[in-house]
Amino acid sequence: MLPSFLSCVAASLLALPQLAAAATVTYDFKIGWVRANPDGAFERPVIGINGKWPIPTIEADVGDQVIVHAHNNLGNQSTSLHFHGLYMNGTTHMDGPAGVTQCPIAPGSSFTYNFTITQPGTYWYHSHTSAQYPDGLRGPLIIHDKDFPYKDKVDEEIVLTLSDWYHDEMTYLISKLFMVKSNPSGAEPVPKNALMNETMNLTISIQPETTYLFRVINMGAFAGQYLWFEGHTMQIVEVDGIYTKEAEAEMIYISAAQRVSFLLTTKKSTSENFAIVASMDTTLFDVLPDDLNYNSTGWLVYDKSKDLPEAATVDTLDPFDDMKLVPYDKMELLGEPDRIVELDVMMDNLHDGQNYAFFNNITYKGADVPTLYTVLSAGDDATNPAVYGTYTHSFVLKKGEIVQLVVNNLDSGRHPFHLHGHAFQAVYRSEEEAGIWEDSGITEKDLPSVPMRRDTLVIYPNGNIVMRFKADNPGVWLFHCHIEWHVVSGLIATFIEDPLEMQKTLTIPENHLEVCKAAGVATKGNAAGNTEDYLDLTGENVPPPRLPAGFTPRGIVALVFSCVAGVLGICVVGWYGMASAVDDGPGLLGRGIIDTDSGPETQEQTQTGQNETTATTDGPGTNAGRS
Ligand SMILES: *[C@@H]1O[C@H](CO)[C@@H](O)[C@H](O)[C@H]1NC(C)=O
Ligand SMILES: *[C@@H]1O[C@H](CO)[C@@H](O)[C@H](O)[C@H]1NC(C)=O
Ligand SMILES: *[C@@H]1O[C@H](CO)[C@@H](O)[C@H](O)[C@H]1NC(C)=O
Ligand SMILES: *[C@@H]1O[C@H](CO)[C@@H](O)[C@H](O)[C@H]1NC(C)=O
Ligand SMILES: *[C@@H]1O[C@H](CO)[C@@H](O)[C@H](O)[C@H]1NC(C)=O
Ligand SMILES: *[C@@H]1O[C@H](CO)[C@@H](O)[C@H](O)[C@H]1NC(C)=O
Ligand SMILES: *[C@@H]1O[C@H](CO)[C@@H](O)[C@H](O)[C@H]1NC(C)=O
Ligand SMILES: [Cu+2]
């Protein structure tokens, strides 16, 4: 018995030598409300883990098996966890977005994430349900690498998170300020403060003549941030998990969800401390409140007994252009695309008077059945994008094809676009106001031979970006703007990569199906829950209808605002709010958050049925599961 067991172990060790050293890293996370006051200005409920906030860092090595038992102790909200930037190769069902690759974890339920780490670098994990992570459910995820190419240069590592902070909870901000007809232009709530490591006045004690590897993560809801260290330069070595050739920078820009790692070598002298400044990108904000300090300051502390100097003002914000980075592995430009997916970004009002975000005139609505479960139950129909519903905006990709993803920004704001399941090659980014890709005149030979890769890329106002990736990772992967407000308003598409392969290789763990049961979400059927005829989408979730042609409240309001200033403008908003073409419908109910009339304390009790406008704030998510 024993010898045969040993020889079996020996044989597996021989067969899989790389697994021999792999560990299993287990986290037990009780997700629940705690109170915190990170900016010293306002104490509020935040979502913590195991009674604490900020939440823990997940750490593992390449090759490790990571297990996260996520227990939802929130009592009044569903949740789920996404491990941002991990390819989840072979485990798309562990990717996290509720309504897409799993059911929402209802209060009282537990869901086990279980995946193998195949890539090193700097990542983060966050809720992917109901636009919830800005309430605090966001933390670093660091994958250490014994083969890190710059390891000989590094003396120490420092994780530094940047984020933005609101005093109100997301449920309130969405249902009272953002997705309301009194906000027809879709102005996003502006944060109250910027945080470093989820606090203010952060001091980092450092040693002289030492090289630190800083791993900076923007875990914010909205604001991109400029970052610089007075008196020091940065040598960029990684973005979004992709090692780069060293690139020197005085200032960097990190959008929501991006990560940048750099080497920073400290000075010989300890006579002075230096300010670290992170400055929120105010061009994203429709209004700039007078009392907003959009700069946050921390310090590199050489000597605790010395002053912490006030940050100097810089004249121009001129960050390093990430498109100039070169991946360390010199991976060449993928060949000419087999498939081109082109998405035009637009913001517009629908019949409920609220402002929605669109890719090609489609604003995202979650399906009744998580998209992955439709893949697994649809048989041969799984290759037909129709079964996933019109408003999940699904594209079915064939195994191994080279996909060129073009985004044209017909909107005047910046957006950080994120693709799940891949790091893409960023092959082109236009300047702002450059118009659409077709008009750029760029041809294959103009593209870089070794393009930068990352998982989140910023597009400029009225500009375009072009990305390429190989469909070598069977799974259901969202592509979306990582400004959480735009997730709420629908700026999401879905890639379904090699569905028939998923049918052959994936088994959904019993535990995941139990979570669905507890949440009252079906695990078979097309987007409308139809298990008989997958091509019959009757009853699928739909957004509110379009406005009649020619009626553009946004345009009318803008026009009136530009003619009539100030006080008069406010009257116009009042008039607009009463306009009869606009009706509330089941919108707010459908958002499943709070009752419009009874204030934020009252919890939504209604289980919305098909055909209503459900699940907006579940973003990628079904709407069930609130007790
Ligand atoms: C940070 O420092 C500023 C200026 O000294 C102070 O006003 C603020 O209250 C401090 N914030 C926290 C959270 O300590
Ligand atoms: C849920 O509970 C928390 C903590 O008590 C509270 O702050 C929040 O407003 C509640 N309601 C909803 C709908 O999340
Ligand atoms: C995690 O997945 C591995 C590989 O599929 C499996 O062997 C292991 O039992 C799983 N662990 C848990 C706790 O689910
Ligand atoms: C910032 O927070 C992370 C954990 O979130 C911690 O590992 C790190 O040491 C902190 N950095 C500083 C400079 O305090
Ligand atoms: C923030 O920093 C920038 C760059 O130094 C400066 O121009 C701006 O005046 C600062 N704003 C505030 C509110 O301190
Ligand atoms: C979007 O809708 C507008 C107006 O209804 C139409 O002109 C345009 O062609 C549509 N675009 C796409 C990509 O369908
Ligand atoms: C996923 O795994 C497949 C099969 O092992 C491999 O060919 C592919 O390169 C992997 N994709 C990613 C994105 O790691
Ligand atoms: Cu956006």
Coordinates of C-alpha atoms in Angstrom, one line a residue, residues 5 42 48 116 248 331 538:
F5 CA 1.3 5.3 -2.8
F42 CA -16.8 61.5 8.4
G48 CA -14.9 45.1 5.7
T116 CA -4.4 28.3 -9.7
E248 CA 12.2 56.4 -16.2
M331 CA 6.2 39.6 -27.2
T538 CA -39.2 36.5 -24.8

